[in-house]
Amino acid sequence: MFKGTRVLVSDVVELLGAGVSIEEIVRDYYPSLNEEMIREALRYFASC
């Protein structure tokens, strides 16, 4: 889950897997996030 939100990292990963860009995720799905939050979460997610 992204800190300070109720957005699950896995939900964002699923959208990315479906071809949605980070910019679209922030603009259209989760405006409470920003691009850096998503990139940081992806780095962490990839290291697990």
Short mmCIF file of C-alpha atoms in Angstrom, two decimals:
data_model
loop_
_atom_site.label_atom_id
_atom_site.label_comp_id
_atom_site.label_asym_id
_atom_site.label_seq_id
_atom_site.Cartn_x
_atom_site.Cartn_y
_atom_site.Cartn_z
CA MET A 1 0.00 0.00 0.00
CA PHE A 2 1.25 3.48 -0.80
CA LYS A 3 1.99 5.44 2.36
CA GLY A 4 -0.79 7.86 3.20
CA THR A 5 -3.23 6.28 0.74
CA ARG A 6 -5.43 3.25 0.39
CA VAL A 7 -3.95 2.39 -2.99
CA LEU A 8 -2.34 -1.03 -3.27
CA VAL A 9 0.95 -1.33 -5.12
CA SER A 10 -0.39 -4.50 -6.74
CA ASP A 11 -3.29 -2.50 -8.25
CA VAL A 12 -0.83 -0.11 -9.88
CA VAL A 13 1.35 -3.01 -11.10
CA GLU A 14 -1.75 -4.60 -12.64
CA LEU A 15 -2.59 -1.37 -14.49
CA LEU A 16 0.97 -1.09 -15.76
CA GLY A 17 0.78 -4.70 -16.95
CA ALA A 18 -2.38 -3.82 -18.87
CA GLY A 19 -0.47 -1.11 -20.71
CA VAL A 20 -1.57 1.94 -18.73
CA SER A 21 1.24 4.48 -18.38
CA ILE A 22 2.38 5.95 -15.08
CA GLU A 23 1.14 9.34 -16.23
CA GLU A 24 -2.32 7.91 -16.98
CA ILE A 25 -2.43 6.15 -13.61
CA VAL A 26 -1.78 9.42 -11.79
CA ARG A 27 -4.14 11.44 -13.98
CA ASP A 28 -7.03 9.01 -14.49
CA TYR A 29 -6.96 6.44 -11.68
CA TYR A 30 -5.09 7.59 -8.59
CA PRO A 31 -4.56 11.36 -8.42
CA SER A 32 -3.45 10.96 -4.79
CA LEU A 33 -0.23 9.41 -6.14
CA ASN A 34 2.57 11.02 -8.05
CA GLU A 35 5.00 9.56 -10.56
CA GLU A 36 7.89 9.38 -8.09
CA MET A 37 5.77 7.44 -5.58
CA ILE A 38 4.97 4.88 -8.26
CA ARG A 39 8.56 4.57 -9.45
CA GLU A 40 9.82 4.12 -5.88
CA ALA A 41 7.20 1.46 -5.19
CA LEU A 42 8.13 -0.38 -8.38
CA ARG A 43 11.80 -0.41 -7.39
CA TYR A 44 10.86 -1.87 -4.02
CA PHE A 45 8.36 -4.33 -5.55
CA ALA A 46 11.00 -5.55 -8.02
CA SER A 47 13.53 -6.18 -5.26
CA CYS A 48 11.25 -8.49 -3.28
#
